[in-house]
Amino acid sequence: MSDLPYQRILLKLSGEILAGENGTGIDPSVVSYFAREIKSVVDQGLEVCLVIGGGNIFRGGANTRNIERVTGDYMGMLGTVINALAIQDALEKSGIPTRVQTAISITQVAEPFIRRRAMRHLEKGRVLIFAAGTGNPFFTTDSAAALRAAEMNVDALLKGTKVDGVYDKDPVTHADAVRYTSLSYEEAIEQNLKVMDLSAIALCRENKIPIIVFNFKEPGHLLRVIKGEPIGTILGG
């Protein structure tokens, strides 16, 4: 572990990835893939925190029809809890001890977020899964990931996506899109590259937490990132 550039990370994943080709819900084969990838870095001695979105279950926000914004955001938080429990189940079946901590109280299925308790779990080698966002409406899981990354004193925030980094334009619709290997926080904000929410990037900048954006769907990329290989795009590194 001492040879790794990062000793403690927070991995941010979107809920949509969990849906696989179905588009919604949870694909068991994808959950198993998640568990294998995370186990590969836990086996290296890394301390791992996770934040998972809930868009595959329910996406809140301003565009939610006929549902009040605040209500929709709380529904989205509950979606992240469902995903967290699915990941916890898969990890523990792989022999990885975990704890789910939530920003809203659901004590029958998860612990409330208590920073000192969370730190102790990491010291004991448990993977921590943070669910229910920040516990507040109007904040995304990107903001929650940045907040928990700062609270847990992580060495890097890794954002796993479907693409291999940050581009100057959408690579799906623009064949001439150029991938950045590195960016400053300011460049990402000024160019509005939509790496993460502006508030999340600003929080990482304030706490000097590098953000690494990479293709999580590519097997082995997570392990390569934590070994310091030039995978994806690094912000603020």
PDB file of C-alpha atoms in Angstrom:
ATOM      1  CA  MET A   1       0.000   0.000   0.000  1.00  0.00           C
ATOM      2  CA  SER A   2       2.871   2.396   0.756  1.00  0.00           C
ATOM      3  CA  ASP A   3       3.850   2.270  -2.930  1.00  0.00           C
ATOM      4  CA  LEU A   4       0.478   3.594  -4.077  1.00  0.00           C
ATOM      5  CA  PRO A   5       0.097   7.336  -4.760  1.00  0.00           C
ATOM      6  CA  TYR A   6      -3.297   7.257  -3.014  1.00  0.00           C
ATOM      7  CA  GLN A   7      -3.996   5.659   0.355  1.00  0.00           C
ATOM      8  CA  ARG A   8      -7.641   6.653   0.729  1.00  0.00           C
ATOM      9  CA  ILE A   9     -10.072   7.448  -2.093  1.00  0.00           C
ATOM     10  CA  LEU A  10     -13.695   8.295  -2.652  1.00  0.00           C
ATOM     11  CA  LEU A  11     -15.234   6.727  -5.740  1.00  0.00           C
ATOM     12  CA  LYS A  12     -18.264   8.515  -7.207  1.00  0.00           C
ATOM     13  CA  LEU A  13     -20.457   6.482  -9.551  1.00  0.00           C
ATOM     14  CA  SER A  14     -23.698   7.340 -11.292  1.00  0.00           C
ATOM     15  CA  GLY A  15     -26.790   5.276 -10.692  1.00  0.00           C
ATOM     16  CA  GLU A  16     -27.340   5.025 -14.437  1.00  0.00           C
ATOM     17  CA  ILE A  17     -24.293   2.775 -14.767  1.00  0.00           C
ATOM     18  CA  LEU A  18     -25.969   0.264 -12.426  1.00  0.00           C
ATOM     19  CA  ALA A  19     -28.880  -0.055 -14.838  1.00  0.00           C
ATOM     20  CA  GLY A  20     -26.665  -1.519 -17.557  1.00  0.00           C
ATOM     21  CA  GLU A  21     -28.364  -1.878 -20.925  1.00  0.00           C
ATOM     22  CA  ASN A  22     -31.804  -1.795 -19.296  1.00  0.00           C
ATOM     23  CA  GLY A  23     -31.709   1.954 -18.757  1.00  0.00           C
ATOM     24  CA  THR A  24     -33.507   1.731 -15.420  1.00  0.00           C
ATOM     25  CA  GLY A  25     -33.429  -0.467 -12.342  1.00  0.00           C
ATOM     26  CA  ILE A  26     -30.471  -2.565 -11.240  1.00  0.00           C
ATOM     27  CA  ASP A  27     -28.655  -5.060 -13.466  1.00  0.00           C
ATOM     28  CA  PRO A  28     -27.242  -7.847 -11.233  1.00  0.00           C
ATOM     29  CA  SER A  29     -24.348  -8.485 -13.624  1.00  0.00           C
ATOM     30  CA  VAL A  30     -23.303  -4.827 -13.404  1.00  0.00           C
ATOM     31  CA  VAL A  31     -23.495  -4.894  -9.602  1.00  0.00           C
ATOM     32  CA  SER A  32     -21.233  -7.958  -9.600  1.00  0.00           C
ATOM     33  CA  TYR A  33     -18.807  -6.131 -11.897  1.00  0.00           C
ATOM     34  CA  PHE A  34     -18.792  -3.177  -9.478  1.00  0.00           C
ATOM     35  CA  ALA A  35     -17.923  -5.510  -6.630  1.00  0.00           C
ATOM     36  CA  ARG A  36     -15.042  -7.138  -8.541  1.00  0.00           C
ATOM     37  CA  GLU A  37     -13.530  -3.797  -9.509  1.00  0.00           C
ATOM     38  CA  ILE A  38     -13.774  -2.408  -5.986  1.00  0.00           C
ATOM     39  CA  LYS A  39     -12.387  -5.623  -4.493  1.00  0.00           C
ATOM     40  CA  SER A  40      -9.362  -5.322  -6.775  1.00  0.00           C
ATOM     41  CA  VAL A  41      -8.316  -2.074  -5.078  1.00  0.00           C
ATOM     42  CA  VAL A  42      -9.358  -3.097  -1.562  1.00  0.00           C
ATOM     43  CA  ASP A  43      -7.054  -6.100  -1.972  1.00  0.00           C
ATOM     44  CA  GLN A  44      -4.217  -3.605  -2.513  1.00  0.00           C
ATOM     45  CA  GLY A  45      -4.837  -2.238   0.991  1.00  0.00           C
ATOM     46  CA  LEU A  46      -6.587   0.912  -0.164  1.00  0.00           C
ATOM     47  CA  GLU A  47      -9.186   2.591   2.046  1.00  0.00           C
ATOM     48  CA  VAL A  48     -12.318   3.094  -0.069  1.00  0.00           C
ATOM     49  CA  CYS A  49     -15.398   5.288   0.248  1.00  0.00           C
ATOM     50  CA  LEU A  50     -18.254   5.204  -2.268  1.00  0.00           C
ATOM     51  CA  VAL A  51     -20.996   7.606  -3.283  1.00  0.00           C
ATOM     52  CA  ILE A  52     -23.553   6.284  -5.770  1.00  0.00           C
ATOM     53  CA  GLY A  53     -26.240   8.280  -7.545  1.00  0.00           C
ATOM     54  CA  GLY A  54     -29.857   7.200  -7.805  1.00  0.00           C
ATOM     55  CA  GLY A  55     -30.842   8.154 -11.343  1.00  0.00           C
ATOM     56  CA  ASN A  56     -31.544   4.542 -12.308  1.00  0.00           C
ATOM     57  CA  ILE A  57     -34.266   4.426  -9.631  1.00  0.00           C
ATOM     58  CA  PHE A  58     -35.598   7.971  -9.620  1.00  0.00           C
ATOM     59  CA  ARG A  59     -34.167  11.282 -10.768  1.00  0.00           C
ATOM     60  CA  GLY A  60     -35.321  14.286  -8.796  1.00  0.00           C
ATOM     61  CA  GLY A  61     -34.547  17.879  -9.648  1.00  0.00           C
ATOM     62  CA  ALA A  62     -36.269  20.773 -11.332  1.00  0.00           C
ATOM     63  CA  ASN A  63     -37.490  18.705 -14.283  1.00  0.00           C
ATOM     64  CA  THR A  64     -39.566  16.297 -12.200  1.00  0.00           C
ATOM     65  CA  ARG A  65     -43.117  16.619 -13.486  1.00  0.00           C
ATOM     66  CA  ASN A  66     -46.062  17.134 -11.150  1.00  0.00           C
ATOM     67  CA  ILE A  67     -43.890  16.564  -8.078  1.00  0.00           C
ATOM     68  CA  GLU A  68     -42.609  19.372  -5.905  1.00  0.00           C
ATOM     69  CA  ARG A  69     -38.857  19.872  -6.290  1.00  0.00           C
ATOM     70  CA  VAL A  70     -38.092  19.201  -2.633  1.00  0.00           C
ATOM     71  CA  THR A  71     -40.212  16.024  -2.618  1.00  0.00           C
ATOM     72  CA  GLY A  72     -38.569  14.813  -5.811  1.00  0.00           C
ATOM     73  CA  ASP A  73     -35.108  15.368  -4.371  1.00  0.00           C
ATOM     74  CA  TYR A  74     -35.959  13.327  -1.275  1.00  0.00           C
ATOM     75  CA  MET A  75     -37.273  10.549  -3.522  1.00  0.00           C
ATOM     76  CA  GLY A  76     -33.956  10.621  -5.356  1.00  0.00           C
ATOM     77  CA  MET A  77     -32.109  10.294  -2.040  1.00  0.00           C
ATOM     78  CA  LEU A  78     -34.058   7.123  -1.297  1.00  0.00           C
ATOM     79  CA  GLY A  79     -33.007   5.797  -4.699  1.00  0.00           C
ATOM     80  CA  THR A  80     -29.354   6.162  -3.688  1.00  0.00           C
ATOM     81  CA  VAL A  81     -30.051   4.102  -0.567  1.00  0.00           C
ATOM     82  CA  ILE A  82     -31.461   1.274  -2.695  1.00  0.00           C
ATOM     83  CA  ASN A  83     -28.308   1.310  -4.836  1.00  0.00           C
ATOM     84  CA  ALA A  84     -26.055   1.443  -1.786  1.00  0.00           C
ATOM     85  CA  LEU A  85     -27.679  -1.661  -0.314  1.00  0.00           C
ATOM     86  CA  ALA A  86     -27.277  -3.508  -3.620  1.00  0.00           C
ATOM     87  CA  ILE A  87     -23.559  -2.676  -3.730  1.00  0.00           C
ATOM     88  CA  GLN A  88     -23.152  -3.588  -0.069  1.00  0.00           C
ATOM     89  CA  ASP A  89     -24.707  -6.999  -0.674  1.00  0.00           C
ATOM     90  CA  ALA A  90     -22.424  -7.696  -3.643  1.00  0.00           C
ATOM     91  CA  LEU A  91     -19.286  -6.568  -1.806  1.00  0.00           C
ATOM     92  CA  GLU A  92     -20.010  -8.656   1.261  1.00  0.00           C
ATOM     93  CA  LYS A  93     -20.652 -11.707  -0.910  1.00  0.00           C
ATOM     94  CA  SER A  94     -17.134 -11.076  -2.237  1.00  0.00           C
ATOM     95  CA  GLY A  95     -15.757 -11.085   1.289  1.00  0.00           C
ATOM     96  CA  ILE A  96     -15.396  -7.294   1.641  1.00  0.00           C
ATOM     97  CA  PRO A  97     -16.815  -5.893   4.904  1.00  0.00           C
ATOM     98  CA  THR A  98     -18.866  -2.746   4.341  1.00  0.00           C
ATOM     99  CA  ARG A  99     -20.958  -0.179   6.109  1.00  0.00           C
ATOM    100  CA  VAL A 100     -23.693   1.985   4.590  1.00  0.00           C
ATOM    101  CA  GLN A 101     -24.090   5.405   6.173  1.00  0.00           C
ATOM    102  CA  THR A 102     -26.941   7.688   5.195  1.00  0.00           C
ATOM    103  CA  ALA A 103     -27.453  11.428   5.430  1.00  0.00           C
ATOM    104  CA  ILE A 104     -31.090  10.860   6.419  1.00  0.00           C
ATOM    105  CA  SER A 105     -32.097   8.559   9.241  1.00  0.00           C
ATOM    106  CA  ILE A 106     -33.033   5.017   8.144  1.00  0.00           C
ATOM    107  CA  THR A 107     -31.635   3.131  11.092  1.00  0.00           C
ATOM    108  CA  GLN A 108     -33.316  -0.178  10.259  1.00  0.00           C
ATOM    109  CA  VAL A 109     -31.153  -0.609   7.156  1.00  0.00           C
ATOM    110  CA  ALA A 110     -28.112   1.676   7.593  1.00  0.00           C
ATOM    111  CA  GLU A 111     -26.153   3.779  10.038  1.00  0.00           C
ATOM    112  CA  PRO A 112     -26.544   7.551  10.178  1.00  0.00           C
ATOM    113  CA  PHE A 113     -23.489   9.414   8.928  1.00  0.00           C
ATOM    114  CA  ILE A 114     -21.179  10.085  11.874  1.00  0.00           C
ATOM    115  CA  ARG A 115     -17.723  11.178  10.784  1.00  0.00           C
ATOM    116  CA  ARG A 116     -15.750   9.716  13.685  1.00  0.00           C
ATOM    117  CA  ARG A 117     -17.508   6.364  13.298  1.00  0.00           C
ATOM    118  CA  ALA A 118     -16.876   6.460   9.547  1.00  0.00           C
ATOM    119  CA  MET A 119     -13.158   7.065  10.143  1.00  0.00           C
ATOM    120  CA  ARG A 120     -13.054   4.068  12.463  1.00  0.00           C
ATOM    121  CA  HIS A 121     -14.695   1.856   9.839  1.00  0.00           C
ATOM    122  CA  LEU A 122     -11.984   2.798   7.333  1.00  0.00           C
ATOM    123  CA  GLU A 123      -9.270   2.040   9.865  1.00  0.00           C
ATOM    124  CA  LYS A 124     -10.775  -1.423  10.288  1.00  0.00           C
ATOM    125  CA  GLY A 125     -10.635  -2.064   6.537  1.00  0.00           C
ATOM    126  CA  ARG A 126     -14.332  -1.637   5.791  1.00  0.00           C
ATOM    127  CA  VAL A 127     -15.610  -0.080   2.582  1.00  0.00           C
ATOM    128  CA  LEU A 128     -17.855   2.875   3.359  1.00  0.00           C
ATOM    129  CA  ILE A 129     -20.890   3.577   1.172  1.00  0.00           C
ATOM    130  CA  PHE A 130     -22.408   7.017   1.690  1.00  0.00           C
ATOM    131  CA  ALA A 131     -26.048   7.293   0.620  1.00  0.00           C
ATOM    132  CA  ALA A 132     -28.872   9.861   0.570  1.00  0.00           C
ATOM    133  CA  GLY A 133     -26.666  12.622  -0.790  1.00  0.00           C
ATOM    134  CA  THR A 134     -26.073  15.471   1.632  1.00  0.00           C
ATOM    135  CA  GLY A 135     -29.477  14.919   3.212  1.00  0.00           C
ATOM    136  CA  ASN A 136     -30.675  18.206   1.741  1.00  0.00           C
ATOM    137  CA  PRO A 137     -32.725  18.991  -1.369  1.00  0.00           C
ATOM    138  CA  PHE A 138     -31.188  21.114  -4.145  1.00  0.00           C
ATOM    139  CA  PHE A 139     -27.797  19.369  -3.804  1.00  0.00           C
ATOM    140  CA  THR A 140     -26.655  16.609  -6.160  1.00  0.00           C
ATOM    141  CA  THR A 141     -24.682  13.490  -5.370  1.00  0.00           C
ATOM    142  CA  ASP A 142     -21.665  15.211  -6.961  1.00  0.00           C
ATOM    143  CA  SER A 143     -21.842  17.769  -4.170  1.00  0.00           C
ATOM    144  CA  ALA A 144     -22.307  14.956  -1.653  1.00  0.00           C
ATOM    145  CA  ALA A 145     -19.223  13.189  -3.020  1.00  0.00           C
ATOM    146  CA  ALA A 146     -17.097  16.328  -2.700  1.00  0.00           C
ATOM    147  CA  LEU A 147     -18.414  16.973   0.805  1.00  0.00           C
ATOM    148  CA  ARG A 148     -17.714  13.431   2.023  1.00  0.00           C
ATOM    149  CA  ALA A 149     -14.309  13.467   0.307  1.00  0.00           C
ATOM    150  CA  ALA A 150     -13.369  16.565   2.294  1.00  0.00           C
ATOM    151  CA  GLU A 151     -14.785  15.213   5.550  1.00  0.00           C
ATOM    152  CA  MET A 152     -12.975  11.896   5.186  1.00  0.00           C
ATOM    153  CA  ASN A 153      -9.635  13.470   4.226  1.00  0.00           C
ATOM    154  CA  VAL A 154      -9.290  11.409   1.056  1.00  0.00           C
ATOM    155  CA  ASP A 155      -6.287  11.677  -1.241  1.00  0.00           C
ATOM    156  CA  ALA A 156      -8.395  11.792  -4.419  1.00  0.00           C
ATOM    157  CA  LEU A 157     -11.966  11.821  -5.646  1.00  0.00           C
ATOM    158  CA  LEU A 158     -12.433   9.376  -8.520  1.00  0.00           C
ATOM    159  CA  LYS A 159     -15.442   9.875 -10.778  1.00  0.00           C
ATOM    160  CA  GLY A 160     -16.247   6.738 -12.749  1.00  0.00           C
ATOM    161  CA  THR A 161     -18.124   7.440 -15.969  1.00  0.00           C
ATOM    162  CA  LYS A 162     -18.948   5.868 -19.325  1.00  0.00           C
ATOM    163  CA  VAL A 163     -16.218   7.836 -21.151  1.00  0.00           C
ATOM    164  CA  ASP A 164     -12.454   7.878 -20.748  1.00  0.00           C
ATOM    165  CA  GLY A 165     -12.067  11.397 -19.378  1.00  0.00           C
ATOM    166  CA  VAL A 166     -13.045  15.012 -19.924  1.00  0.00           C
ATOM    167  CA  TYR A 167     -13.400  16.362 -23.476  1.00  0.00           C
ATOM    168  CA  ASP A 168     -13.658  19.872 -24.870  1.00  0.00           C
ATOM    169  CA  LYS A 169     -17.007  18.836 -26.383  1.00  0.00           C
ATOM    170  CA  ASP A 170     -19.301  15.824 -26.361  1.00  0.00           C
ATOM    171  CA  PRO A 171     -17.280  12.946 -27.902  1.00  0.00           C
ATOM    172  CA  VAL A 172     -20.486  11.072 -28.750  1.00  0.00           C
ATOM    173  CA  THR A 173     -21.699  13.757 -31.155  1.00  0.00           C
ATOM    174  CA  HIS A 174     -18.372  15.353 -32.159  1.00  0.00           C
ATOM    175  CA  ALA A 175     -15.754  13.179 -33.834  1.00  0.00           C
ATOM    176  CA  ASP A 176     -13.146  15.920 -33.405  1.00  0.00           C
ATOM    177  CA  ALA A 177     -13.572  16.142 -29.618  1.00  0.00           C
ATOM    178  CA  VAL A 178     -10.247  16.378 -27.792  1.00  0.00           C
ATOM    179  CA  ARG A 179      -9.629  14.683 -24.442  1.00  0.00           C
ATOM    180  CA  TYR A 180      -7.793  16.571 -21.736  1.00  0.00           C
ATOM    181  CA  THR A 181      -5.165  14.680 -19.756  1.00  0.00           C
ATOM    182  CA  SER A 182      -5.110  17.335 -17.035  1.00  0.00           C
ATOM    183  CA  LEU A 183      -6.961  20.510 -16.109  1.00  0.00           C
ATOM    184  CA  SER A 184      -6.898  23.044 -13.348  1.00  0.00           C
ATOM    185  CA  TYR A 185     -10.036  23.531 -11.291  1.00  0.00           C
ATOM    186  CA  GLU A 186     -10.310  27.034 -12.740  1.00  0.00           C
ATOM    187  CA  GLU A 187     -10.164  25.788 -16.332  1.00  0.00           C
ATOM    188  CA  ALA A 188     -12.945  23.290 -15.688  1.00  0.00           C
ATOM    189  CA  ILE A 189     -15.121  25.987 -14.136  1.00  0.00           C
ATOM    190  CA  GLU A 190     -14.377  28.700 -16.711  1.00  0.00           C
ATOM    191  CA  GLN A 191     -14.981  26.365 -19.657  1.00  0.00           C
ATOM    192  CA  ASN A 192     -18.121  24.915 -18.039  1.00  0.00           C
ATOM    193  CA  LEU A 193     -16.959  21.400 -18.883  1.00  0.00           C
ATOM    194  CA  LYS A 194     -19.595  19.771 -16.661  1.00  0.00           C
ATOM    195  CA  VAL A 195     -17.119  17.428 -15.010  1.00  0.00           C
ATOM    196  CA  MET A 196     -19.048  17.828 -11.776  1.00  0.00           C
ATOM    197  CA  ASP A 197     -21.273  20.481 -10.278  1.00  0.00           C
ATOM    198  CA  LEU A 198     -19.501  23.808  -9.893  1.00  0.00           C
ATOM    199  CA  SER A 199     -20.054  23.661  -6.141  1.00  0.00           C
ATOM    200  CA  ALA A 200     -18.407  20.224  -6.020  1.00  0.00           C
ATOM    201  CA  ILE A 201     -15.374  21.394  -7.997  1.00  0.00           C
ATOM    202  CA  ALA A 202     -15.069  24.494  -5.819  1.00  0.00           C
ATOM    203  CA  LEU A 203     -15.166  22.393  -2.646  1.00  0.00           C
ATOM    204  CA  CYS A 204     -12.454  20.074  -3.984  1.00  0.00           C
ATOM    205  CA  ARG A 205     -10.355  23.092  -4.970  1.00  0.00           C
ATOM    206  CA  GLU A 206     -10.698  24.589  -1.506  1.00  0.00           C
ATOM    207  CA  ASN A 207      -9.547  21.324   0.096  1.00  0.00           C
ATOM    208  CA  LYS A 208      -6.905  20.509  -2.546  1.00  0.00           C
ATOM    209  CA  ILE A 209      -8.542  17.206  -3.496  1.00  0.00           C
ATOM    210  CA  PRO A 210      -7.679  16.102  -7.051  1.00  0.00           C
ATOM    211  CA  ILE A 211     -10.571  14.828  -9.175  1.00  0.00           C
ATOM    212  CA  ILE A 212      -9.845  11.973 -11.587  1.00  0.00           C
ATOM    213  CA  VAL A 213     -12.427  11.264 -14.284  1.00  0.00           C
ATOM    214  CA  PHE A 214     -12.084   7.864 -15.990  1.00  0.00           C
ATOM    215  CA  ASN A 215     -14.013   5.107 -17.724  1.00  0.00           C
ATOM    216  CA  PHE A 216     -15.200   2.811 -14.944  1.00  0.00           C
ATOM    217  CA  LYS A 217     -16.808   0.421 -17.420  1.00  0.00           C
ATOM    218  CA  GLU A 218     -13.383  -0.606 -18.723  1.00  0.00           C
ATOM    219  CA  PRO A 219     -12.208  -3.596 -16.624  1.00  0.00           C
ATOM    220  CA  GLY A 220      -9.060  -2.875 -14.637  1.00  0.00           C
ATOM    221  CA  HIS A 221      -9.111   0.889 -15.077  1.00  0.00           C
ATOM    222  CA  LEU A 222      -9.906   1.561 -11.421  1.00  0.00           C
ATOM    223  CA  LEU A 223      -6.859  -0.422 -10.336  1.00  0.00           C
ATOM    224  CA  ARG A 224      -4.690   1.365 -12.898  1.00  0.00           C
ATOM    225  CA  VAL A 225      -5.877   4.751 -11.662  1.00  0.00           C
ATOM    226  CA  ILE A 226      -5.015   4.060  -8.025  1.00  0.00           C
ATOM    227  CA  LYS A 227      -1.573   2.870  -9.127  1.00  0.00           C
ATOM    228  CA  GLY A 228      -0.980   6.279 -10.647  1.00  0.00           C
ATOM    229  CA  GLU A 229      -1.195   5.357 -14.322  1.00  0.00           C
ATOM    230  CA  PRO A 230      -2.259   8.208 -16.659  1.00  0.00           C
ATOM    231  CA  ILE A 231      -5.842   7.041 -17.122  1.00  0.00           C
ATOM    232  CA  GLY A 232      -8.596   9.560 -17.867  1.00  0.00           C
ATOM    233  CA  THR A 233      -8.369  13.236 -16.894  1.00  0.00           C
ATOM    234  CA  ILE A 234      -7.065  14.687 -13.640  1.00  0.00           C
ATOM    235  CA  LEU A 235      -8.296  17.997 -12.283  1.00  0.00           C
ATOM    236  CA  GLY A 236      -6.171  19.906  -9.838  1.00  0.00           C
ATOM    237  CA  GLY A 237      -3.480  17.245  -9.645  1.00  0.00           C
TER     238      GLY A 237
END
